[in-house]
Amino acid sequence: MAMPACAQSAERQHYDLPAQDLARSVRAVADQSSATIVASADLLAGLRAPALRGKFTPEQALARLIAGTPLRVTGVGDALVLQRVPTDRTQDAAAPGAGDSEIVVTGTRIRGRAPAGAAVTTIDRNDIEQSGYATTQQILQALPQNFGGGPNETTAATARNGADANTSYGSGLNLRGLGPSSTLVLLDGERPPMAGIAGIFTDLSMIPVSSIERIEVLPDGASALYGSDAVAGVVNIIPRTGFRGLAANVRYGLGDGVDEWQASALAGTRWATGHAMIAYEYYHRSRLTATDRAYVSEDLRHYGLGDYRTAAGVPGTITAGGQHFGIPAGQDGTALEPSALIAGQVNVSDRYAGADILPSQARHAVFANFVQEIGANVELHGQALFGDRRYDVRRPTSRNALTLTVPVTNPFYVDPLGTNRPVQVAYNFLNDIGPESGRGYSQAVGASLGADVQLRSWTVTLGATYGQQRDGLTVYNLVNTARAAVALTDTDPTSALNLFGDGSANNPATIDFIRGTLTSGGRYHVWSFQLRGEGPLLALPAGDVRLALGAEHRRERYTSDPAGLDITSLTPSVSTSSAFSGSREVIAAYAELAVPLSDFDGGGLAIGRLDASAALRGERFAGIGDTFNPKFGLSWQPVDALRLRGTWGTSFRAPSFLDLRQDSGSTSYFAYPLPDPAAVGGVTNALILRGNDPDLGPERATSWTAGLDVCPDTSRGFSAALTYFNISYRDRIVNPSSALFSFFTNRDVYAPIIDDSPDPAAVADYYASPYFLPLTPIPASAVTAVVDARTQNLASQRLSGLDFDVAYRLPFSEGAAELGISGSYLIDFRQKLTADAPSIALVDTIGNPPDLRLRGRATVSSGGIGAAVFANYVDGYANNASATATPVDSWLTIDLQMEYETESDFVVPGVSLALSVTNLFDRDPPRTAYLLGTTTVGYDVENASPLGRIVTLQLSKQW
């Protein structure tokens, strides 16, 4: 995985081509590799190619075919373009007639041009296979620009960056740590359906990795082209649409306490006027339990980090007369005597006892694509995706550690004080009912259909897209407290509920009687229609000015299911208060201009190659308003080996359906006495407004980049890329209600949301509202302040840093070697909660990105043998979750991949066997006391993985 200082290699394949016309050899390489290779017929006419035998990437194959000719290979995005050497540069990658009309690179709508000023990182098929990773999310989450916070399998309890809305254990992407909703993920240029409550993120786990040709990552604001969410960047996952033949793959991975299976098949065909491809993939990973990772526990004394156990234990604790009595272990509660109780002792348990760190996951996915020419000027194209993922997880104890009242009529009742009064027993039902668990599903369906129409030199595209994602969850093994109370009043010792032992004596029928469940789910739908056009506008000395225009219409809808409740009433019920639905329409139009100002042949300004671009997109969100976002880019190559570039633009993120919700499930008003050092008596009676601001607007950002690429030779030697980025993100949507008791003690921070002179009539209206909750006896006349703690556009963030990649490539007769390192360094990342609040540093603190992430690589391939080593580094940072910040150590892991492919004269040719080891030295995450919702564990779930060493064997065959 490298930044685009030079064109990147793709999948290595065996070639056996005779000496022949160069045009035929180039076509053979394109057909066999499915790579995008651009060359005009006039350029290749009259040239001969030598014989080509061996295993090469498309770039290496072309380099050998054109050796001794006046041609060179250049990258335009992920395409390979043949053009004349610098002594005669009349055939440039972007020049008319170069045959490049079909190349569209992420970051621009202009065909045949790389985005001016931008740095697009490409993860090609070879990178994917060398990584040793099994899933799309693993591949993308290894990017140095990504932060692990947000929707992922281990992060739900953090409740940060929308992680708590990930009820289906999906996996998202969070570039720069600005939130998953600020990273736009595309599938072949179109928006896929969204996952999570209210559709807050794109679930990468639904996309079969076997169907991916390459992934293009633009870590820069791009709302001027793509609209909402493209603030931190755009990730475009491009399928293997040109694949021809049949490929099958089976892999098995084994780790300490976990294993995974993957099997896939890919079939593609071509005919005179089109081609088609279909891919199927199955993936299964077993659960990873907390018992397999000692640091996933609330008892961290072994690591010198303390004991954080607070949940009720088993055996439990009796409370009577304000005193605590620990119930002794080693007995079942059927013959417990008061004298055996341990006065003053509180029994506690580890919430992670019996729980999973990672759920078991099983996923089926199918992707299909076709292209069909209709006549000379029309091309019909379409694609479809289906994914079905099922999971089961044993959760940390949350609801089943309860304090219940035991009446004196209970056959197992124990009276520690002899008062013959009911007692309170704090008890964990883990041994009785089993761990709290969840099982569910996530299903995604997406399809698009479009047509490209050639109108002279212009291409007009009409397209339509539909997507749907459904999530459903059942939480089981919960205690129904209403039925538990009934079982406690039972006087029959064979069926009464016993809370005075270790959970071994309760009647299984009684446990089944008190067992309850919770169910929830939701559906996200998206429909979109596009009309786009692109072509030359006018001719300049340095080349054609090209223009792209487009109009889009999109409808989104989210509907949550009513919750099924069977935990607090004798009979199951359905709650409609938690259900909600939202819909919106988006109308957008954009224009992009690409202007060549100078070229190497002396055209234009005659200062080398100079390209400029400008884009503007207007977008109307129904109920939110209008946004207009420009972007400008500039690239200058004073010499062939050096490119200077820069961009400036604005971006935005529209509020989510959850942010816009206006009903009793999201809105409440109440009065509360809050601590206030400036008030008489130290308390202010405040009216608190909770919910969502009805005037909520979009989040807005301004970003700019400046960088350089150094690449003396595209096929060998040293290359480097460096990009400085700066993002100013304002009007960020935040909910300050969690800081209830800090509103007046930190008045300088929360002054913008405090009204110290409220209108009595307005206060009276709030009290009369159906949303008012009488939590305290404070009358309206006693309210002296109103705090608007609703979700609103309040915060701002500023972020700056450097992305970089340095590499050295050495080709040789039968292959090539490369040594390189890529990384992202955050110079600064600061936030202001309100306009008057002090600026707080986020970088290098818990819950935020560290300042430095690196991924080093060393690869070598020769004939049918290849090897790759990767080093993943996360810099140390501070755990500031408590009053005294503690350091978290850096983390370095090594990945290894080795591959062998049988030769053409082998009994079974073309069989590939690969051995991959991730986290080769099985390094545990750095130890730290990490507050995870109501629990504490011994590692940072947002910056580290608990998987440990995974050894994988993969067998592949292509026909």
mmCIF file of N, CA, C and O in Angstrom, residues 725-803:
data_model
loop_
_atom_site.group_PDB
_atom_site.id
_atom_site.type_symbol
_atom_site.label_atom_id
_atom_site.label_comp_id
_atom_site.label_asym_id
_atom_site.label_seq_id
_atom_site.Cartn_x
_atom_site.Cartn_y
_atom_site.Cartn_z
ATOM 1 N N PHE A 725 -1.475 18.412 5.217
ATOM 2 C CA PHE A 725 -2.919 18.637 5.175
ATOM 3 C C PHE A 725 -3.343 19.499 6.366
ATOM 4 O O PHE A 725 -2.743 19.442 7.449
ATOM 5 N N ASN A 726 -4.376 20.285 6.151
ATOM 6 C CA ASN A 726 -4.902 21.180 7.179
ATOM 7 C C ASN A 726 -6.412 21.233 7.047
ATOM 8 O O ASN A 726 -6.933 21.542 5.965
ATOM 9 N N ILE A 727 -7.129 20.902 8.128
ATOM 10 C CA ILE A 727 -8.590 20.854 8.110
ATOM 11 C C ILE A 727 -9.124 21.707 9.244
ATOM 12 O O ILE A 727 -8.717 21.542 10.401
ATOM 13 N N SER A 728 -10.024 22.614 8.912
ATOM 14 C CA SER A 728 -10.744 23.410 9.909
ATOM 15 C C SER A 728 -12.218 23.000 9.835
ATOM 16 O O SER A 728 -12.886 23.270 8.831
ATOM 17 N N TYR A 729 -12.678 22.341 10.870
ATOM 18 C CA TYR A 729 -14.013 21.712 10.889
ATOM 19 C C TYR A 729 -14.874 22.456 11.908
ATOM 20 O O TYR A 729 -14.584 22.440 13.102
ATOM 21 N N ARG A 730 -15.924 23.102 11.453
ATOM 22 C CA ARG A 730 -16.759 23.913 12.346
ATOM 23 C C ARG A 730 -18.206 23.415 12.316
ATOM 24 O O ARG A 730 -18.569 22.582 11.503
ATOM 25 N N ASP A 731 -18.997 23.971 13.232
ATOM 26 C CA ASP A 731 -20.412 23.592 13.362
ATOM 27 C C ASP A 731 -20.572 22.097 13.564
ATOM 28 O O ASP A 731 -21.563 21.497 13.110
ATOM 29 N N ARG A 732 -19.638 21.481 14.262
ATOM 30 C CA ARG A 732 -19.731 20.050 14.529
ATOM 31 C C ARG A 732 -20.920 19.772 15.439
ATOM 32 O O ARG A 732 -21.191 20.506 16.381
ATOM 33 N N ILE A 733 -21.618 18.717 15.120
ATOM 34 C CA ILE A 733 -22.831 18.376 15.850
ATOM 35 C C ILE A 733 -22.453 17.610 17.111
ATOM 36 O O ILE A 733 -21.828 16.544 17.040
ATOM 37 N N VAL A 734 -22.815 18.170 18.278
ATOM 38 C CA VAL A 734 -22.504 17.535 19.552
ATOM 39 C C VAL A 734 -23.736 17.571 20.449
ATOM 40 O O VAL A 734 -24.636 18.394 20.281
ATOM 41 N N ASN A 735 -23.752 16.667 21.410
ATOM 42 C CA ASN A 735 -24.804 16.618 22.425
ATOM 43 C C ASN A 735 -24.157 16.872 23.774
ATOM 44 O O ASN A 735 -23.498 15.988 24.325
ATOM 45 N N PRO A 736 -24.332 18.074 24.349
ATOM 46 C CA PRO A 736 -23.652 18.400 25.609
ATOM 47 C C PRO A 736 -24.357 17.877 26.853
ATOM 48 O O PRO A 736 -23.897 18.133 27.970
ATOM 49 N N SER A 737 -25.464 17.150 26.704
ATOM 50 C CA SER A 737 -26.271 16.786 27.873
ATOM 51 C C SER A 737 -25.537 15.882 28.847
ATOM 52 O O SER A 737 -25.887 15.833 30.031
ATOM 53 N N SER A 738 -24.528 15.155 28.387
ATOM 54 C CA SER A 738 -23.798 14.266 29.291
ATOM 55 C C SER A 738 -22.994 15.046 30.330
ATOM 56 O O SER A 738 -22.573 14.483 31.344
ATOM 57 N N ALA A 739 -22.781 16.342 30.099
ATOM 58 C CA ALA A 739 -22.019 17.177 31.037
ATOM 59 C C ALA A 739 -22.949 17.932 31.983
ATOM 60 O O ALA A 739 -22.645 19.045 32.411
ATOM 61 N N LEU A 740 -24.083 17.319 32.357
ATOM 62 C CA LEU A 740 -25.127 17.975 33.136
ATOM 63 C C LEU A 740 -24.585 18.717 34.354
ATOM 64 O O LEU A 740 -24.917 19.885 34.580
ATOM 65 N N PHE A 741 -23.732 18.078 35.141
ATOM 66 C CA PHE A 741 -23.280 18.670 36.400
ATOM 67 C C PHE A 741 -22.083 19.604 36.219
ATOM 68 O O PHE A 741 -21.529 20.095 37.202
ATOM 69 N N SER A 742 -21.682 19.832 34.967
ATOM 70 C CA SER A 742 -20.563 20.748 34.697
ATOM 71 C C SER A 742 -21.007 22.051 34.053
ATOM 72 O O SER A 742 -20.174 22.932 33.815
ATOM 73 N N PHE A 743 -22.303 22.185 33.750
ATOM 74 C CA PHE A 743 -22.768 23.362 33.022
ATOM 75 C C PHE A 743 -22.402 24.661 33.746
ATOM 76 O O PHE A 743 -21.950 25.622 33.108
ATOM 77 N N PHE A 744 -22.575 24.708 35.057
ATOM 78 C CA PHE A 744 -22.328 25.954 35.790
ATOM 79 C C PHE A 744 -20.972 25.956 36.477
ATOM 80 O O PHE A 744 -20.420 27.028 36.727
ATOM 81 N N THR A 745 -20.411 24.775 36.750
ATOM 82 C CA THR A 745 -19.061 24.758 37.317
ATOM 83 C C THR A 745 -18.019 25.087 36.256
ATOM 84 O O THR A 745 -16.924 25.553 36.583
ATOM 85 N N ASN A 746 -18.340 24.839 34.978
ATOM 86 C CA ASN A 746 -17.475 25.228 33.852
ATOM 87 C C ASN A 746 -18.235 26.200 32.957
ATOM 88 O O ASN A 746 -18.392 25.990 31.760
ATOM 89 N N ARG A 747 -18.687 27.284 33.565
ATOM 90 C CA ARG A 747 -19.527 28.234 32.836
ATOM 91 C C ARG A 747 -18.811 28.827 31.635
ATOM 92 O O ARG A 747 -19.439 29.131 30.607
ATOM 93 N N ASP A 748 -17.494 28.976 31.701
ATOM 94 C CA ASP A 748 -16.775 29.560 30.572
ATOM 95 C C ASP A 748 -16.878 28.683 29.325
ATOM 96 O O ASP A 748 -16.822 29.178 28.196
ATOM 97 N N VAL A 749 -17.043 27.364 29.537
ATOM 98 C CA VAL A 749 -17.169 26.450 28.410
ATOM 99 C C VAL A 749 -18.597 26.455 27.868
ATOM 100 O O VAL A 749 -18.815 26.484 26.650
ATOM 101 N N TYR A 750 -19.577 26.442 28.754
ATOM 102 C CA TYR A 750 -20.965 26.221 28.344
ATOM 103 C C TYR A 750 -21.801 27.496 28.280
ATOM 104 O O TYR A 750 -23.021 27.435 28.104
ATOM 105 N N ALA A 751 -21.155 28.667 28.393
ATOM 106 C CA ALA A 751 -21.887 29.936 28.373
ATOM 107 C C ALA A 751 -22.796 30.086 27.145
ATOM 108 O O ALA A 751 -23.914 30.597 27.268
ATOM 109 N N PRO A 752 -22.391 29.651 25.937
ATOM 110 C CA PRO A 752 -23.274 29.839 24.776
ATOM 111 C C PRO A 752 -24.610 29.098 24.867
ATOM 112 O O PRO A 752 -25.534 29.432 24.132
ATOM 113 N N ILE A 753 -24.736 28.089 25.734
ATOM 114 C CA ILE A 753 -26.001 27.356 25.794
ATOM 115 C C ILE A 753 -26.768 27.650 27.082
ATOM 116 O O ILE A 753 -27.783 27.010 27.358
ATOM 117 N N ILE A 754 -26.300 28.623 27.878
ATOM 118 C CA ILE A 754 -26.953 28.969 29.136
ATOM 119 C C ILE A 754 -27.670 30.311 28.988
ATOM 120 O O ILE A 754 -27.073 31.306 28.558
ATOM 121 N N ASP A 755 -28.937 30.353 29.348
ATOM 122 C CA ASP A 755 -29.725 31.586 29.394
ATOM 123 C C ASP A 755 -30.011 31.884 30.857
ATOM 124 O O ASP A 755 -30.817 31.201 31.501
ATOM 125 N N ASP A 756 -29.333 32.929 31.403
ATOM 126 C CA ASP A 756 -29.483 33.272 32.816
ATOM 127 C C ASP A 756 -30.695 34.159 33.090
ATOM 128 O O ASP A 756 -31.006 34.426 34.260
ATOM 129 N N SER A 757 -31.357 34.613 32.055
ATOM 130 C CA SER A 757 -32.539 35.457 32.223
ATOM 131 C C SER A 757 -33.662 34.923 31.347
ATOM 132 O O SER A 757 -34.080 35.563 30.367
ATOM 133 N N PRO A 758 -34.170 33.741 31.661
ATOM 134 C CA PRO A 758 -35.182 33.137 30.794
ATOM 135 C C PRO A 758 -36.519 33.872 30.875
ATOM 136 O O PRO A 758 -36.880 34.437 31.918
ATOM 137 N N ASP A 759 -37.253 33.863 29.782
ATOM 138 C CA ASP A 759 -38.591 34.440 29.726
ATOM 139 C C ASP A 759 -39.536 33.539 30.530
ATOM 140 O O ASP A 759 -39.671 32.349 30.216
ATOM 141 N N PRO A 760 -40.194 34.063 31.565
ATOM 142 C CA PRO A 760 -41.111 33.218 32.367
ATOM 143 C C PRO A 760 -42.185 32.552 31.529
ATOM 144 O O PRO A 760 -42.575 31.414 31.817
ATOM 145 N N ALA A 761 -42.650 33.236 30.482
ATOM 146 C CA ALA A 761 -43.686 32.637 29.633
ATOM 147 C C ALA A 761 -43.133 31.435 28.882
ATOM 148 O O ALA A 761 -43.817 30.415 28.710
ATOM 149 N N ALA A 762 -41.881 31.557 28.421
ATOM 150 C CA ALA A 762 -41.270 30.428 27.716
ATOM 151 C C ALA A 762 -41.061 29.248 28.660
ATOM 152 O O ALA A 762 -41.282 28.087 28.284
ATOM 153 N N VAL A 763 -40.660 29.535 29.912
ATOM 154 C CA VAL A 763 -40.490 28.468 30.888
ATOM 155 C C VAL A 763 -41.816 27.770 31.147
ATOM 156 O O VAL A 763 -41.902 26.538 31.222
ATOM 157 N N ALA A 764 -42.871 28.562 31.272
ATOM 158 C CA ALA A 764 -44.204 27.983 31.499
ATOM 159 C C ALA A 764 -44.631 27.104 30.334
ATOM 160 O O ALA A 764 -45.256 26.051 30.528
ATOM 161 N N ASP A 765 -44.280 27.511 29.118
ATOM 162 C CA ASP A 765 -44.623 26.691 27.946
ATOM 163 C C ASP A 765 -43.899 25.349 27.987
ATOM 164 O O ASP A 765 -44.481 24.311 27.635
ATOM 165 N N TYR A 766 -42.633 25.359 28.406
ATOM 166 C CA TYR A 766 -41.905 24.099 28.515
ATOM 167 C C TYR A 766 -42.551 23.185 29.571
ATOM 168 O O TYR A 766 -42.656 21.967 29.382
ATOM 169 N N TYR A 767 -42.954 23.773 30.690
ATOM 170 C CA TYR A 767 -43.597 22.976 31.737
ATOM 171 C C TYR A 767 -44.913 22.385 31.250
ATOM 172 O O TYR A 767 -45.324 21.306 31.692
ATOM 173 N N ALA A 768 -45.596 23.070 30.352
ATOM 174 C CA ALA A 768 -46.883 22.588 29.840
ATOM 175 C C ALA A 768 -46.722 21.609 28.678
ATOM 176 O O ALA A 768 -47.711 21.022 28.233
ATOM 177 N N SER A 769 -45.509 21.452 28.201
ATOM 178 C CA SER A 769 -45.268 20.583 27.054
ATOM 179 C C SER A 769 -45.454 19.112 27.421
ATOM 180 O O SER A 769 -45.146 18.697 28.550
ATOM 181 N N PRO A 770 -45.938 18.305 26.505
ATOM 182 C CA PRO A 770 -46.023 16.849 26.780
ATOM 183 C C PRO A 770 -44.645 16.202 26.929
ATOM 184 O O PRO A 770 -44.561 15.068 27.403
ATOM 185 N N TYR A 771 -43.587 16.896 26.550
ATOM 186 C CA TYR A 771 -42.242 16.369 26.699
ATOM 187 C C TYR A 771 -41.648 16.660 28.077
ATOM 188 O O TYR A 771 -40.535 16.215 28.374
ATOM 189 N N PHE A 772 -42.364 17.403 28.928
ATOM 190 C CA PHE A 772 -41.825 17.762 30.248
ATOM 191 C C PHE A 772 -41.900 16.570 31.190
ATOM 192 O O PHE A 772 -42.924 15.886 31.278
ATOM 193 N N LEU A 773 -40.792 16.324 31.908
ATOM 194 C CA LEU A 773 -40.726 15.232 32.878
ATOM 195 C C LEU A 773 -40.593 15.820 34.280
ATOM 196 O O LEU A 773 -39.619 16.529 34.572
ATOM 197 N N PRO A 774 -41.535 15.549 35.171
ATOM 198 C CA PRO A 774 -41.482 16.101 36.538
ATOM 199 C C PRO A 774 -40.517 15.306 37.427
ATOM 200 O O PRO A 774 -40.929 14.631 38.379
ATOM 201 N N LEU A 775 -39.219 15.388 37.134
ATOM 202 C CA LEU A 775 -38.237 14.621 37.892
ATOM 203 C C LEU A 775 -37.994 15.198 39.278
ATOM 204 O O LEU A 775 -37.565 14.475 40.186
ATOM 205 N N THR A 776 -38.229 16.500 39.449
ATOM 206 C CA THR A 776 -38.023 17.170 40.742
ATOM 207 C C THR A 776 -39.241 18.042 41.030
ATOM 208 O O THR A 776 -40.006 18.383 40.114
ATOM 209 N N PRO A 777 -39.429 18.436 42.292
ATOM 210 C CA PRO A 777 -40.581 19.297 42.630
ATOM 211 C C PRO A 777 -40.358 20.783 42.348
ATOM 212 O O PRO A 777 -41.143 21.626 42.818
ATOM 213 N N ILE A 778 -39.315 21.129 41.597
ATOM 214 C CA ILE A 778 -39.017 22.544 41.333
ATOM 215 C C ILE A 778 -40.136 23.149 40.484
ATOM 216 O O ILE A 778 -40.399 22.671 39.381
ATOM 217 N N PRO A 779 -40.814 24.201 40.948
ATOM 218 C CA PRO A 779 -41.866 24.837 40.145
ATOM 219 C C PRO A 779 -41.271 25.736 39.078
ATOM 220 O O PRO A 779 -40.093 26.129 39.149
ATOM 221 N N ALA A 780 -42.082 26.080 38.080
ATOM 222 C CA ALA A 780 -41.606 26.936 36.991
ATOM 223 C C ALA A 780 -41.129 28.279 37.516
ATOM 224 O O ALA A 780 -40.162 28.860 37.004
ATOM 225 N N SER A 781 -41.783 28.784 38.568
ATOM 226 C CA SER A 781 -41.414 30.102 39.101
ATOM 227 C C SER A 781 -40.042 30.100 39.754
ATOM 228 O O SER A 781 -39.437 31.164 39.933
ATOM 229 N N ALA A 782 -39.522 28.918 40.123
ATOM 230 C CA ALA A 782 -38.218 28.849 40.784
ATOM 231 C C ALA A 782 -37.069 28.647 39.812
ATOM 232 O O ALA A 782 -35.906 28.606 40.219
ATOM 233 N N VAL A 783 -37.359 28.475 38.531
ATOM 234 C CA VAL A 783 -36.311 28.288 37.526
ATOM 235 C C VAL A 783 -35.623 29.614 37.247
ATOM 236 O O VAL A 783 -36.277 30.608 36.896
ATOM 237 N N THR A 784 -34.312 29.634 37.411
ATOM 238 C CA THR A 784 -33.551 30.874 37.180
ATOM 239 C C THR A 784 -32.635 30.803 35.966
ATOM 240 O O THR A 784 -31.988 31.793 35.633
ATOM 241 N N ALA A 785 -32.575 29.655 35.310
ATOM 242 C CA ALA A 785 -31.740 29.525 34.115
ATOM 243 C C ALA A 785 -32.290 28.412 33.244
ATOM 244 O O ALA A 785 -32.906 27.457 33.739
ATOM 245 N N VAL A 786 -32.069 28.542 31.948
ATOM 246 C CA VAL A 786 -32.420 27.507 30.981
ATOM 247 C C VAL A 786 -31.140 27.095 30.260
ATOM 248 O O VAL A 786 -30.384 27.951 29.769
ATOM 249 N N VAL A 787 -30.901 25.789 30.215
ATOM 250 C CA VAL A 787 -29.718 25.260 29.520
ATOM 251 C C VAL A 787 -30.186 24.485 28.302
ATOM 252 O O VAL A 787 -30.927 23.500 28.422
ATOM 253 N N ASP A 788 -29.779 24.958 27.136
ATOM 254 C CA ASP A 788 -30.126 24.276 25.888
ATOM 255 C C ASP A 788 -29.103 23.168 25.647
ATOM 256 O O ASP A 788 -28.082 23.365 24.983
ATOM 257 N N ALA A 789 -29.376 21.984 26.189
ATOM 258 C CA ALA A 789 -28.460 20.847 26.077
ATOM 259 C C ALA A 789 -28.851 19.916 24.944
ATOM 260 O O ALA A 789 -28.490 18.732 24.951
ATOM 261 N N ARG A 790 -29.579 20.447 23.957
ATOM 262 C CA ARG A 790 -29.972 19.629 22.817
ATOM 263 C C ARG A 790 -28.781 19.414 21.876
ATOM 264 O O ARG A 790 -27.815 20.180 21.882
ATOM 265 N N THR A 791 -28.877 18.375 21.065
ATOM 266 C CA THR A 791 -27.883 18.149 20.008
ATOM 267 C C THR A 791 -27.915 19.334 19.057
ATOM 268 O O THR A 791 -28.977 19.704 18.538
ATOM 269 N N GLN A 792 -26.771 19.954 18.824
ATOM 270 C CA GLN A 792 -26.742 21.184 18.042
ATOM 271 C C GLN A 792 -25.373 21.399 17.409
ATOM 272 O O GLN A 792 -24.408 20.717 17.737
ATOM 273 N N ASN A 793 -25.311 22.355 16.491
ATOM 274 C CA ASN A 793 -24.036 22.736 15.854
ATOM 275 C C ASN A 793 -23.260 23.599 16.834
ATOM 276 O O ASN A 793 -23.564 24.773 17.012
ATOM 277 N N LEU A 794 -22.263 23.002 17.470
ATOM 278 C CA LEU A 794 -21.639 23.699 18.590
ATOM 279 C C LEU A 794 -20.120 23.690 18.548
ATOM 280 O O LEU A 794 -19.489 24.709 18.804
ATOM 281 N N ALA A 795 -19.513 22.557 18.227
ATOM 282 C CA ALA A 795 -18.074 22.403 18.403
ATOM 283 C C ALA A 795 -17.310 22.745 17.128
ATOM 284 O O ALA A 795 -17.865 22.824 16.027
ATOM 285 N N SER A 796 -16.010 22.929 17.287
ATOM 286 C CA SER A 796 -15.108 23.124 16.152
ATOM 287 C C SER A 796 -13.833 22.342 16.400
ATOM 288 O O SER A 796 -13.429 22.117 17.545
ATOM 289 N N GLN A 797 -13.202 21.904 15.318
ATOM 290 C CA GLN A 797 -11.956 21.151 15.392
ATOM 291 C C GLN A 797 -10.977 21.673 14.350
ATOM 292 O O GLN A 797 -11.387 22.095 13.268
ATOM 293 N N ARG A 798 -9.711 21.634 14.696
ATOM 294 C CA ARG A 798 -8.640 21.986 13.758
ATOM 295 C C ARG A 798 -7.620 20.861 13.777
ATOM 296 O O ARG A 798 -7.206 20.397 14.836
ATOM 297 N N LEU A 799 -7.212 20.455 12.584
ATOM 298 C CA LEU A 799 -6.321 19.311 12.457
ATOM 299 C C LEU A 799 -5.310 19.588 11.356
ATOM 300 O O LEU A 799 -5.664 20.119 10.299
ATOM 301 N N SER A 800 -4.065 19.221 11.597
ATOM 302 C CA SER A 800 -3.032 19.361 10.565
ATOM 303 C C SER A 800 -2.019 18.240 10.726
ATOM 304 O O SER A 800 -1.843 17.682 11.822
ATOM 305 N N GLY A 801 -1.353 17.903 9.634
ATOM 306 C CA GLY A 801 -0.375 16.836 9.714
ATOM 307 C C GLY A 801 0.284 16.550 8.382
ATOM 308 O O GLY A 801 0.129 17.309 7.407
ATOM 309 N N LEU A 802 1.019 15.443 8.342
ATOM 310 C CA LEU A 802 1.778 15.046 7.156
ATOM 311 C C LEU A 802 1.477 13.593 6.818
ATOM 312 O O LEU A 802 1.494 12.728 7.693
ATOM 313 N N ASP A 803 1.213 13.319 5.549
ATOM 314 C CA ASP A 803 1.187 11.964 5.004
ATOM 315 C C ASP A 803 2.453 11.787 4.161
ATOM 316 O O ASP A 803 2.862 12.717 3.450
#
